[in-house]
XYZ file of C-alpha atoms in Angstrom:
765
model
C -23.488 9.879 -63.688
C -25.793 6.980 -62.819
C -24.707 4.615 -60.073
C -23.743 1.390 -61.798
C -22.599 -1.834 -60.154
C -22.429 -5.428 -61.273
C -25.321 -7.652 -60.237
C -24.806 -9.808 -57.188
C -23.017 -13.031 -58.126
C -22.866 -15.011 -54.944
C -21.085 -18.342 -54.760
C -23.360 -21.344 -55.189
C -21.876 -22.797 -52.008
C -19.246 -21.932 -49.434
C -15.898 -23.630 -49.873
C -15.459 -25.670 -53.054
C -13.425 -24.584 -56.038
C -13.980 -20.924 -55.194
C -12.155 -21.429 -51.904
C -9.301 -23.258 -53.621
C -8.928 -20.539 -56.273
C -8.933 -17.878 -53.582
C -6.304 -19.794 -51.610
C -4.061 -19.838 -54.649
C -4.637 -16.147 -55.280
C -3.610 -15.163 -51.758
C -0.558 -17.410 -51.757
C 0.624 -15.855 -55.021
C -0.125 -12.342 -53.806
C 2.082 -12.896 -50.744
C 5.164 -13.168 -52.963
C 6.135 -16.359 -51.081
C 3.734 -18.877 -52.554
C 5.954 -21.923 -52.046
C 6.836 -20.986 -48.477
C 3.192 -20.346 -47.713
C 2.067 -23.641 -49.216
C 4.680 -25.626 -47.290
C 3.818 -23.759 -44.105
C 0.157 -24.741 -44.378
C 1.072 -28.421 -44.105
C 2.008 -27.721 -40.480
C -1.081 -25.643 -39.618
C -3.008 -27.092 -36.660
C -0.773 -30.168 -36.593
C 0.609 -31.584 -33.376
C 4.168 -30.831 -34.535
C 3.341 -27.472 -36.108
C 1.779 -24.128 -35.303
C -1.698 -23.134 -34.252
C -3.394 -21.242 -37.066
C -4.121 -17.663 -35.978
C -7.252 -17.611 -38.177
C -9.810 -18.635 -35.529
C -10.391 -20.516 -32.286
C -12.264 -23.520 -33.706
C -11.092 -26.771 -32.137
C -8.848 -29.392 -33.687
C -10.110 -32.979 -34.028
C -8.588 -35.716 -31.886
C -7.471 -37.518 -35.033
C -6.477 -34.839 -37.529
C -6.476 -35.242 -41.282
C -3.519 -34.451 -43.505
C -4.873 -30.916 -43.941
C -6.260 -29.017 -40.972
C -6.556 -25.569 -42.523
C -9.230 -23.644 -44.359
C -9.447 -20.626 -46.626
C -9.186 -18.324 -43.614
C -6.042 -20.123 -42.538
C -4.497 -19.740 -45.982
C -5.185 -16.007 -45.893
C -3.738 -15.666 -42.389
C -0.608 -17.636 -43.227
C 0.036 -15.922 -46.562
C -0.583 -12.536 -44.913
C 2.044 -13.310 -42.273
C 4.511 -15.158 -44.526
C 4.551 -12.415 -47.153
C 7.805 -11.471 -48.862
C 6.988 -7.756 -48.494
C 8.793 -5.731 -45.828
C 8.014 -2.475 -44.036
C 11.625 -1.428 -43.537
C 13.027 1.789 -42.071
C 13.393 2.974 -45.683
C 9.616 2.819 -46.078
C 9.031 4.942 -43.000
C 11.719 7.391 -44.156
C 9.685 7.957 -47.328
C 6.324 8.598 -45.624
C 5.282 10.822 -42.760
C 2.881 9.501 -40.154
C 0.418 12.210 -41.164
C 0.472 10.891 -44.726
C 0.070 7.269 -43.627
C -3.045 8.193 -41.637
C -4.706 8.814 -44.974
C -4.005 5.307 -46.265
C -6.590 2.547 -46.110
C -6.293 -0.377 -43.705
C -5.675 -2.687 -46.648
C -2.956 -0.563 -48.247
C -1.006 -0.020 -45.050
C -0.919 -3.662 -43.943
C -0.076 -4.671 -47.513
C 3.281 -2.905 -47.156
C 4.519 -6.019 -45.373
C 6.276 -7.181 -42.246
C 7.951 -4.807 -39.830
C 11.681 -5.441 -39.617
C 13.167 -3.218 -36.890
C 12.040 -1.402 -33.742
C 10.959 2.167 -34.536
C 10.495 5.333 -32.488
C 8.294 8.242 -33.542
C 10.117 11.519 -34.138
C 7.750 14.471 -33.859
C 10.168 16.860 -35.565
C 10.159 14.941 -38.839
C 6.740 13.290 -38.255
C 8.316 9.938 -39.064
C 9.104 6.630 -37.423
C 12.885 6.253 -37.112
C 14.952 3.158 -36.174
C 15.843 2.664 -32.517
C 17.762 -0.084 -30.733
C 15.882 -2.545 -28.560
C 17.840 -1.523 -25.467
C 17.073 2.157 -26.030
C 13.388 1.400 -26.603
C 13.063 -0.670 -23.434
C 14.934 1.884 -21.329
C 12.791 4.796 -22.506
C 9.525 2.870 -22.149
C 10.506 1.930 -18.599
C 11.412 5.526 -17.773
C 8.132 6.848 -19.156
C 6.063 4.325 -17.210
C 7.929 5.065 -13.975
C 7.355 8.800 -14.520
C 3.555 8.501 -14.536
C 1.752 9.824 -11.483
C 0.164 6.420 -10.930
C 0.383 2.982 -12.578
C -3.367 3.321 -13.173
C -2.532 5.947 -15.809
C -1.314 3.120 -18.069
C -3.510 0.822 -20.203
C -2.250 -2.672 -21.109
C -4.252 -3.869 -24.122
C -4.160 -7.477 -25.342
C -5.091 -9.056 -28.646
C -6.301 -12.654 -28.686
C -3.407 -13.679 -30.914
C -1.053 -13.542 -27.905
C -0.029 -16.937 -26.514
C -0.762 -18.166 -22.991
C 2.863 -17.562 -22.071
C 2.936 -14.004 -23.432
C -0.408 -13.141 -21.829
C 0.621 -14.534 -18.440
C 3.889 -12.607 -18.488
C 2.075 -9.463 -19.646
C -0.425 -9.502 -16.790
C 2.382 -10.249 -14.336
C 4.310 -7.232 -15.646
C 1.333 -4.891 -15.329
C 0.378 -6.149 -11.865
C 3.957 -6.005 -10.597
C 3.987 -2.449 -11.953
C 0.809 -1.736 -10.007
C -2.337 -1.798 -12.163
C -5.191 -4.074 -13.219
C -5.918 -2.063 -16.376
C -6.391 -4.836 -18.955
C -8.558 -3.690 -21.850
C -8.777 -6.835 -23.961
C -10.224 -7.816 -27.316
C -12.620 -10.158 -25.482
C -14.323 -7.027 -24.075
C -15.499 -6.295 -27.617
C -16.764 -9.747 -28.565
C -17.656 -12.594 -26.161
C -17.694 -10.821 -22.803
C -21.433 -11.444 -22.546
C -20.873 -15.174 -23.026
C -18.438 -15.304 -20.129
C -20.671 -13.250 -17.839
C -23.888 -15.060 -18.732
C -22.471 -18.580 -18.536
C -20.731 -17.818 -15.248
C -23.998 -16.608 -13.745
C -25.912 -19.637 -15.010
C -23.366 -22.443 -14.717
C -20.423 -21.150 -12.696
C -18.028 -21.456 -15.678
C -17.642 -18.749 -18.311
C -16.764 -21.143 -21.130
C -18.574 -23.509 -23.451
C -19.261 -27.028 -22.235
C -18.768 -29.065 -25.422
C -15.920 -30.913 -27.066
C -15.475 -31.006 -30.817
C -16.477 -34.672 -30.725
C -19.910 -33.677 -29.384
C -20.750 -32.320 -32.837
C -20.403 -35.899 -34.101
C -23.132 -37.087 -31.731
C -25.635 -34.226 -31.602
C -29.156 -34.783 -32.967
C -29.777 -31.053 -33.358
C -27.430 -28.068 -33.592
C -28.917 -24.600 -33.145
C -26.623 -21.995 -34.720
C -27.401 -18.492 -33.462
C -25.933 -15.220 -34.698
C -22.794 -16.504 -36.360
C -21.379 -16.913 -39.852
C -18.935 -19.842 -39.860
C -18.298 -19.645 -43.614
C -16.369 -16.408 -43.128
C -15.400 -16.381 -39.462
C -14.399 -20.004 -38.713
C -14.762 -22.083 -41.897
C -13.486 -25.338 -40.391
C -16.712 -25.429 -38.381
C -18.567 -25.947 -41.667
C -16.905 -29.341 -42.028
C -18.388 -30.428 -38.698
C -21.810 -29.011 -39.580
C -21.637 -30.734 -42.973
C -20.899 -34.108 -41.394
C -23.723 -33.580 -38.898
C -26.172 -32.754 -41.677
C -25.067 -35.762 -43.733
C -25.799 -38.167 -40.901
C -29.255 -36.682 -40.407
C -28.812 -34.194 -37.568
C -31.009 -31.106 -37.732
C -29.149 -27.817 -38.149
C -31.388 -24.880 -37.260
C -29.972 -21.425 -38.011
C -31.082 -18.107 -36.544
C -29.433 -15.277 -38.465
C -30.932 -12.044 -39.824
C -28.802 -12.343 -42.991
C -28.912 -15.242 -45.433
C -25.324 -16.467 -45.267
C -24.105 -18.787 -48.008
C -21.942 -20.900 -45.704
C -24.955 -21.789 -43.580
C -26.956 -22.770 -46.645
C -24.553 -24.960 -48.631
C -20.931 -26.056 -48.259
C -18.569 -27.910 -50.583
C -15.737 -29.365 -48.526
C -12.453 -28.977 -50.484
C -11.258 -32.196 -48.809
C -14.269 -34.193 -50.080
C -12.758 -35.429 -53.348
C -15.899 -36.919 -54.924
C -18.010 -33.882 -54.054
C -15.379 -31.595 -55.560
C -15.022 -33.653 -58.753
C -18.774 -33.624 -59.263
C -19.076 -29.935 -58.480
C -21.538 -30.785 -55.728
C -22.197 -29.415 -52.273
C -24.046 -30.305 -49.087
C -27.020 -28.474 -47.645
C -26.127 -27.307 -44.138
C -29.188 -25.695 -42.582
C -32.250 -27.902 -42.405
C -34.111 -24.849 -41.069
C -33.177 -21.190 -41.593
C -34.881 -18.448 -39.569
C -34.228 -14.725 -39.970
C -35.025 -12.881 -36.741
C -34.651 -9.143 -36.632
C -31.469 -7.762 -35.109
C -31.472 -8.440 -31.376
C -34.511 -10.723 -31.626
C -32.803 -13.969 -30.597
C -33.831 -13.838 -26.948
C -37.478 -13.419 -27.899
C -37.203 -16.304 -30.378
C -35.719 -18.623 -27.747
C -38.359 -17.516 -25.262
C -41.005 -18.447 -27.790
C -39.501 -21.928 -28.082
C -39.555 -22.262 -24.294
C -43.184 -21.113 -24.189
C -44.146 -23.898 -26.607
C -42.098 -26.454 -24.655
C -43.893 -25.530 -21.433
C -47.252 -25.645 -23.180
C -46.557 -29.090 -24.673
C -45.215 -30.325 -21.345
C -48.360 -29.226 -19.540
C -50.559 -30.872 -22.183
C -48.647 -34.157 -21.937
C -48.872 -34.274 -18.158
C -52.563 -33.386 -18.222
C -53.120 -36.354 -20.547
C -51.320 -38.651 -18.126
C -48.261 -38.926 -20.358
C -44.621 -38.317 -19.369
C -43.642 -34.683 -19.297
C -41.212 -33.210 -21.821
C -38.766 -31.778 -19.280
C -35.876 -33.662 -17.700
C -37.403 -33.686 -14.231
C -34.594 -35.652 -12.596
C -31.897 -33.331 -13.972
C -33.865 -30.228 -13.024
C -34.481 -31.447 -9.477
C -30.901 -32.508 -8.828
C -28.940 -29.890 -10.736
C -30.933 -26.650 -11.114
C -32.725 -23.921 -9.253
C -35.075 -21.127 -10.306
C -37.205 -22.966 -12.864
C -40.540 -21.901 -11.429
C -39.685 -18.186 -11.584
C -38.508 -18.467 -15.187
C -41.506 -20.542 -16.210
C -43.833 -17.939 -14.735
C -41.981 -15.208 -16.649
C -42.174 -17.171 -19.904
C -45.876 -17.909 -19.529
C -46.554 -14.243 -18.752
C -44.794 -13.112 -21.940
C -47.371 -12.556 -24.668
C -47.104 -14.001 -28.147
C -47.557 -10.518 -29.518
C -44.430 -9.354 -27.695
C -42.467 -12.448 -28.720
C -43.379 -12.194 -32.406
C -42.854 -8.431 -32.628
C -39.508 -8.475 -30.838
C -38.126 -11.584 -32.533
C -39.367 -10.734 -36.026
C -40.437 -14.373 -36.431
C -43.956 -15.753 -36.803
C -45.580 -18.190 -34.398
C -45.303 -20.908 -37.045
C -41.562 -20.334 -37.442
C -41.004 -20.466 -33.692
C -43.123 -23.597 -33.468
C -40.978 -25.251 -36.136
C -37.831 -24.389 -34.168
C -39.447 -25.825 -31.035
C -40.129 -29.074 -32.883
C -36.448 -29.320 -33.820
C -35.525 -28.864 -30.169
C -38.108 -31.301 -28.837
C -37.332 -33.921 -31.454
C -33.675 -34.254 -30.398
C -32.173 -36.261 -27.555
C -28.912 -34.309 -27.769
C -28.874 -30.579 -28.579
C -25.947 -28.187 -29.037
C -26.532 -24.426 -29.045
C -23.673 -22.468 -30.616
C -23.388 -18.718 -31.083
C -21.046 -15.816 -31.753
C -21.174 -12.024 -31.877
C -24.632 -11.853 -33.414
C -25.733 -12.719 -29.888
C -23.128 -10.912 -27.806
C -22.982 -7.377 -29.254
C -26.381 -6.151 -28.109
C -27.462 -4.296 -24.999
C -29.325 -7.347 -23.673
C -26.689 -9.938 -24.632
C -26.061 -11.356 -21.162
C -29.702 -12.226 -20.582
C -29.857 -13.629 -24.119
C -26.961 -15.994 -23.341
C -28.752 -16.983 -20.159
C -32.032 -17.566 -22.053
C -30.204 -19.919 -24.440
C -28.736 -21.681 -21.411
C -32.182 -21.915 -19.816
C -33.535 -23.691 -22.874
C -30.812 -26.333 -22.844
C -31.149 -26.880 -19.104
C -34.854 -27.693 -19.517
C -34.102 -31.073 -21.065
C -30.714 -31.751 -19.486
C -28.587 -30.796 -22.489
C -25.651 -29.638 -20.371
C -23.110 -32.171 -19.179
C -24.352 -34.767 -21.640
C -22.425 -36.356 -24.499
C -23.385 -34.806 -27.828
C -25.023 -31.794 -26.210
C -24.099 -28.494 -24.622
C -23.313 -24.830 -25.023
C -20.716 -23.602 -27.510
C -19.797 -19.908 -27.796
C -17.321 -19.767 -30.689
C -14.518 -17.307 -30.081
C -12.807 -15.335 -32.799
C -9.064 -14.949 -32.181
C -7.177 -18.197 -31.726
C -6.327 -17.559 -28.069
C -8.794 -14.991 -26.792
C -10.129 -17.619 -24.372
C -6.653 -18.615 -23.212
C -5.635 -15.036 -22.480
C -8.494 -14.712 -20.012
C -7.689 -18.097 -18.458
C -4.117 -17.043 -17.635
C -5.014 -13.706 -16.087
C -5.931 -11.032 -18.652
C -8.811 -9.837 -16.545
C -9.372 -6.334 -15.211
C -11.216 -7.809 -12.224
C -9.417 -11.080 -11.525
C -10.615 -13.297 -8.665
C -8.926 -13.044 -5.296
C -7.577 -16.606 -5.423
C -5.636 -15.755 -8.579
C -4.140 -12.538 -7.196
C -3.180 -14.263 -3.951
C -1.534 -17.086 -5.894
C 0.527 -14.568 -7.874
C 1.744 -12.991 -4.663
C 2.726 -16.374 -3.204
C 4.521 -17.440 -6.372
C 6.466 -14.245 -7.072
C 6.733 -12.481 -3.719
C 5.337 -9.204 -5.030
C 2.273 -7.259 -3.930
C -0.350 -6.957 -6.654
C -3.230 -4.448 -6.703
C -6.810 -5.398 -5.839
C -8.605 -2.362 -7.270
C -10.534 -3.373 -10.433
C -8.975 -1.994 -13.570
C -10.185 -0.803 -16.950
C -11.817 -2.804 -19.704
C -11.873 -1.451 -23.274
C -14.654 1.083 -22.791
C -13.270 2.218 -19.424
C -9.869 2.682 -21.068
C -11.345 4.826 -23.843
C -13.129 6.987 -21.280
C -9.918 7.323 -19.258
C -7.857 8.348 -22.288
C -10.434 10.841 -23.560
C -10.644 12.399 -20.092
C -6.873 12.536 -19.592
C -6.874 9.995 -16.738
C -4.854 7.502 -18.803
C -1.613 8.746 -20.326
C 0.071 5.569 -21.575
C -1.155 2.811 -23.883
C 0.676 -0.454 -24.596
C -0.863 -2.664 -27.263
C 0.105 -6.340 -27.362
C -1.008 -6.905 -30.958
C -4.272 -5.913 -32.578
C -5.446 -2.614 -33.982
C -7.103 -0.873 -31.053
C -8.011 2.369 -32.804
C -9.800 0.578 -35.640
C -11.388 -2.274 -33.680
C -13.103 -0.012 -31.183
C -16.221 2.160 -31.611
C -16.032 5.862 -32.436
C -12.906 5.460 -34.559
C -11.943 9.128 -34.812
C -12.476 9.765 -31.096
C -10.320 6.786 -30.074
C -7.526 7.745 -32.477
C -7.504 11.253 -31.022
C -7.469 9.824 -27.481
C -4.375 7.778 -28.323
C -2.673 10.839 -29.809
C -3.237 12.698 -26.531
C -1.332 10.043 -24.575
C 2.169 10.727 -23.346
C 3.300 7.201 -24.351
C 2.044 4.708 -26.927
C 3.719 1.356 -27.542
C 2.504 -0.978 -30.291
C 3.767 -4.570 -30.557
C 2.948 -5.942 -33.989
C 3.996 -7.900 -37.078
C 2.780 -5.323 -39.634
C 1.974 -1.601 -39.606
C -1.689 -0.659 -39.346
C -3.709 2.528 -39.024
C -3.826 2.251 -35.252
C -0.056 2.662 -35.176
C -0.410 6.073 -36.783
C -2.281 7.374 -33.721
C 0.969 8.216 -31.955
C 1.463 9.633 -28.482
C 4.080 12.235 -27.595
C 6.488 9.322 -27.223
C 5.636 6.382 -29.477
C 7.265 3.056 -30.278
C 6.466 0.444 -32.926
C 8.020 -2.865 -31.871
C 8.134 -5.762 -34.371
C 7.499 -9.283 -33.115
C 7.723 -12.797 -34.477
C 4.641 -14.234 -36.128
C 2.906 -17.476 -35.192
C 4.471 -19.285 -38.178
C 8.069 -18.277 -37.416
C 10.753 -20.180 -35.552
C 11.394 -18.802 -32.068
C 14.820 -19.870 -30.817
C 16.252 -19.570 -27.326
C 19.806 -18.382 -26.612
C 21.152 -21.873 -27.288
C 19.447 -22.031 -30.671
C 16.728 -24.458 -29.578
C 13.235 -23.890 -30.990
C 10.652 -22.892 -28.400
C 6.905 -23.511 -28.402
C 4.049 -21.475 -27.045
C 0.540 -22.653 -26.202
C -3.045 -21.593 -26.880
C -6.553 -22.549 -25.759
C -9.343 -23.050 -28.282
C -13.125 -22.625 -27.928
C -13.414 -26.157 -26.507
C -10.895 -25.477 -23.671
C -8.243 -27.611 -25.381
C -4.701 -26.382 -24.691
C -2.080 -27.320 -27.256
C 1.385 -26.322 -28.365
C 2.379 -24.146 -31.299
C 5.837 -23.971 -32.841
C 6.747 -21.952 -35.909
C 8.612 -23.460 -38.853
C 9.594 -20.452 -40.995
C 12.692 -18.298 -40.871
C 11.840 -14.980 -39.179
C 11.046 -12.078 -41.492
C 13.992 -10.148 -40.045
C 16.935 -10.954 -37.754
C 15.892 -7.985 -35.614
C 12.540 -9.448 -34.551
C 11.872 -10.495 -30.975
C 9.130 -12.718 -29.638
C 6.219 -11.142 -27.804
C 7.554 -12.789 -24.653
C 11.017 -11.267 -25.085
C 9.523 -7.823 -25.719
C 7.330 -8.024 -22.624
C 10.264 -9.224 -20.547
C 12.445 -6.378 -21.826
C 9.869 -3.726 -20.947
C 9.159 -5.300 -17.557
C 12.809 -5.484 -16.540
C 13.288 -1.836 -17.517
C 10.168 -0.776 -15.612
C 9.995 -2.795 -12.381
C 13.452 -4.362 -12.270
C 14.455 -8.009 -11.944
C 15.126 -8.296 -8.228
C 12.060 -10.448 -7.537
C 11.076 -11.680 -10.991
C 13.651 -13.090 -13.408
C 12.221 -11.648 -16.611
C 15.252 -12.577 -18.693
C 15.056 -16.140 -17.433
C 11.420 -16.402 -18.507
C 12.284 -15.052 -21.952
C 15.133 -17.529 -22.286
C 13.057 -20.609 -21.458
C 9.271 -20.676 -21.912
C 9.078 -23.918 -19.919
C 9.750 -21.766 -16.862
C 6.690 -19.649 -17.625
C 4.558 -22.773 -17.997
C 5.879 -24.122 -14.702
C 4.849 -20.860 -13.031
C 1.393 -21.010 -14.626
C 1.015 -24.572 -13.331
C 1.785 -23.436 -9.796
C -0.597 -20.465 -9.977
C -3.635 -21.749 -11.911
C -5.439 -25.029 -11.134
C -5.822 -27.313 -14.128
C -2.347 -26.701 -15.558
C -0.568 -29.355 -13.514
C 2.241 -31.074 -15.465
C 1.777 -28.365 -18.083
C 5.065 -28.930 -19.871
C 4.484 -32.656 -20.146
C 0.831 -32.656 -21.175
C 1.093 -29.880 -23.751
C 3.717 -31.826 -25.672
C 1.350 -34.719 -26.246
C -0.462 -34.784 -29.603
C -3.467 -32.410 -29.416
C -2.468 -31.290 -25.892
C -4.984 -31.507 -23.056
C -8.346 -30.178 -21.990
C -8.775 -27.840 -19.061
C -11.397 -29.169 -16.714
C -14.845 -27.668 -17.208
C -16.835 -28.239 -14.037
C -20.185 -27.493 -15.692
C -19.515 -30.149 -18.335
C -19.257 -32.581 -15.420
C -22.434 -31.191 -13.816
C -20.569 -29.474 -11.025
C -21.944 -25.966 -10.584
C -19.704 -23.278 -9.090
C -22.583 -20.878 -8.494
C -23.787 -19.339 -5.209
C -26.545 -21.960 -5.011
C -24.304 -24.855 -6.003
C -26.672 -25.578 -8.890
C -27.224 -24.401 -12.434
C -29.366 -21.275 -12.125
C -32.261 -20.476 -14.427
C -32.534 -16.791 -15.287
C -35.959 -15.211 -14.875
C -35.126 -11.984 -16.716
C -38.047 -10.445 -18.605
C -37.737 -9.643 -22.266
C -36.499 -6.073 -22.820
C -39.465 -3.737 -23.034
C -38.278 -2.562 -26.434
C -35.138 -3.229 -28.473
C -33.547 -1.132 -31.178
C -35.468 -2.360 -34.212
C -38.705 -1.647 -32.351
C -37.453 1.809 -31.361
C -36.461 2.531 -34.961
C -40.073 2.135 -36.113
C -41.024 5.144 -34.012
C -38.391 7.326 -35.657
C -38.586 8.671 -39.148
C -36.248 6.937 -41.605
C -34.400 5.085 -38.833
C -32.794 1.668 -39.237
C -30.780 -0.702 -37.066
C -27.278 -1.457 -38.338
C -25.068 -4.439 -37.600
C -21.386 -4.428 -38.485
C -19.726 -7.650 -39.609
C -16.771 -9.021 -41.577
C -16.473 -9.436 -45.297
C -15.195 -12.778 -46.520
C -11.784 -11.254 -47.265
C -10.996 -10.037 -43.777
C -10.227 -11.201 -40.267
C -11.246 -8.716 -37.598
C -9.594 -5.434 -38.678
C -7.142 -7.159 -41.041
C -8.255 -6.773 -44.665
C -6.912 -9.539 -46.893
C -8.682 -8.390 -50.052
C -11.586 -6.366 -51.388
C -14.013 -9.180 -52.260
C -16.901 -10.825 -50.431
C -17.868 -13.498 -52.880
C -20.337 -15.228 -50.542
C -22.404 -12.023 -50.559
C -21.650 -11.103 -54.181
C -19.526 -8.005 -53.536
C -16.286 -7.532 -55.469
C -13.589 -4.892 -55.421
C -15.076 -2.700 -52.700
C -15.940 -2.517 -49.022
C -18.020 0.632 -48.622
C -21.405 -1.074 -49.014
C -24.570 -1.321 -46.910
C -26.882 -4.304 -47.275
C -30.592 -3.464 -47.004
C -33.949 -4.987 -47.883
C -35.106 -3.875 -51.366
C -38.305 -2.410 -49.912
C -36.299 -0.369 -47.415
C -34.154 1.026 -50.220
C -37.329 2.053 -52.032
C -38.720 3.580 -48.819
C -35.594 5.748 -48.615
C -36.477 7.117 -52.033
C -33.335 5.466 -53.388
C -32.499 2.717 -55.826
C -30.103 -0.215 -55.460
C -26.468 0.889 -55.915
C -27.212 4.488 -54.894
C -24.446 6.179 -52.898
C -25.315 7.330 -49.394
C -23.758 8.514 -46.161
C -24.514 6.526 -43.017
C -25.481 8.850 -40.167
C -25.524 7.703 -36.551
C -28.606 8.612 -34.515
C -27.201 8.198 -31.027
C -28.190 11.282 -29.041
C -25.117 12.222 -27.021
C -24.137 15.418 -28.799
C -21.601 13.806 -31.140
C -21.977 13.800 -34.911
C -21.216 10.397 -36.394
C -21.058 9.941 -40.154
C -19.530 7.250 -42.358
C -19.350 8.668 -45.855
C -19.946 7.285 -49.324
C -21.437 3.795 -49.186
C -23.290 1.855 -51.880
C -26.731 0.450 -51.080
C -26.929 -3.266 -51.901
C -30.318 -4.962 -52.060
C -30.142 -8.100 -49.928
C -32.143 -10.760 -48.114
C -32.305 -9.164 -44.665
C -35.356 -8.267 -42.521
C -37.076 -4.923 -43.034
C -35.699 -2.214 -40.770
C -32.327 -3.960 -40.432
C -29.177 -3.096 -42.402
C -25.606 -4.384 -42.348
C -22.108 -3.414 -43.429
C -18.432 -3.982 -42.796
C -16.258 -2.888 -39.922
C -13.883 -1.170 -39.356
C -15.269 1.293 -41.919
C -18.625 1.546 -40.108
C -17.177 1.690 -36.589
C -17.301 5.456 -37.064
C -21.050 5.376 -36.306
C -20.856 2.949 -33.346
C -21.009 4.957 -30.091
C -18.471 4.039 -27.426
C -20.681 5.598 -24.756
C -23.286 2.809 -25.007
C -22.608 -0.789 -24.052
C -24.161 -4.112 -23.180
C -25.745 -4.467 -19.759
C -23.342 -6.287 -17.393
C -20.824 -6.896 -20.218
C -19.663 -3.425 -21.348
C -19.487 -4.821 -24.880
C -19.974 -2.251 -27.670
C -23.398 -2.452 -29.347
C -22.001 -3.176 -32.792
C -25.018 -5.253 -33.829
C -27.651 -2.705 -32.824
C -26.630 0.753 -34.022
C -29.409 3.224 -34.820
C -28.701 4.979 -38.130
C -30.287 6.838 -41.003
C -29.075 7.599 -44.527
C -28.602 10.705 -46.611
C -27.955 10.806 -50.363
C -24.431 11.709 -51.345
C -25.741 14.576 -53.471
C -27.075 16.198 -50.299
C -23.822 15.802 -48.390
């Protein structure tokens, strides 16, 4: 039978009526449409909850509605009327549930009671909280070493939960903290720390109101953080240049109709976002930025030779930076042939981007995982930083560096101690505060943890949220590694496929969601706090009745496990669980910047943690911002692929109906895909070169040469506007071909945006 698929019908613009219709659809699908709609009125409000949909900042003066389509999906997903009760697990074996899709399993609904895996029946069975905590504690104490346990964290955890979690693990005796940040923005933290002394962005949300140019690199706000589109729209409307570097033409970066813009909605109009759209090849961003710098240096030299002022900020460079000469020499030695071939852009395109940069007094550079999930991501982040330092765009109003995180509190988790190699000052402060010895040996990040589990060196895995088995590379290998563990503990709101990778002893512990009321023993509602991409810390308090009376907060679950494992002689775990103010007081005593935490976080919009680099204070070895003189990589993946027969470079990304591994629906209307997820986007000429036609079914075969066979089966080829030699598709389905044995230099981030693959027709499978 011929492969038949509907033609691509992409939305005219991101947002607009399509977003509103989709919001309504997801609210209705939840079975609690009214509850969901009322809940949204408190999303990202000073007296409400922080939306778990993304880490984009909240404005100082919020509107009546501070949510987006992503937020609606996240809230309706959590506030669903569906329940995954013990009766559900009694009807289905774990072996059967492993064969379900991610979407089907999470669509069962909210977990209602703590469950323990029973190997005899191959089912999850109910267990009391006390029994679960006691057995988890006994299993952890029975390990040969605390370093045999892995403590994984999802970025949805609050500051309070994350702080208590790291305290538990360190009091137990390990620094093993594989964290979701290891798989996304680790390169941003490493690169910015090396360059500026602070591993965070330097901008405030208000800086987007003052920027003359915004360079958006390797990110897709329309799907990943839609509220950012409102800020880009307002910037474009007032005349700021928005220059985009993205291999894929993304609708949200082209046009956006703000659902809160009444006149625009009534007229069916939209606003053009990108004034300039460049499509580098995968991994080509560093070369593109280097090309811009090469033109800036050339123009600067020409101006000075003509007796005119130079184009660099000489005073800023002299007072605040070091290493310019070495970088300039490296840039000038890089040939245009190398820059054009590696970037995939022409000289004229790079020159146009340089004119945008040079024509602006205030420049923001913002990026996401299109930059950070490559082998050379750290030096790419540093190259972006170099470019902004040239003209003093760091520590200036309306300018700066802005890595946009995914999960709502992935940045906050790291701030409060989820770090496998925490600084000595932090560890010493913990010891002073709590009177316990904490280990100094560096622990495991995500890739180290996978290696340890596959090799039998790690025998226990505790997951504070997330879906570790599906978010990580080499899906089947990681699931098998979890099944070989003695103990697995999963703390979650809904069942997912990762929970079906059970150890010999396995627990599934249900927690409160972000939207639900969390009461203390006296019945008083408690708040937790989070940190967004702009280092703003604010409170979050749920407003909905919990999905089940048996749910506990993440904090209470952590405290219960900790008390059962290390005891309460030195640390009053129950006291922390009873009153979160006590946790915040402890954080304030341990971590600089959190002084008067409980007072400041209760103010509208909270407070900002000090960012020294934003104030032009550089906590680097030299005491100055440091230019990086790294050469361009000799060859990156898309260049290597040309030397191999029928080889392509794959990037994995989200569809519009998902958030990380959570699948809300089967559509991706911004890319014109409906009712399916097993698709690969490729240039029409590449499809023809494969000897295939659009809509043909293929298997995706990994080409990493480490002796493992990696195949993702049965995908449809979709002709798309993407550079030749580059292809794209959705995770987690394509994580099966991402090798865990390869990672970014200095970051250990999986190379999910530069995977070498080929294709084989389904008929030949």
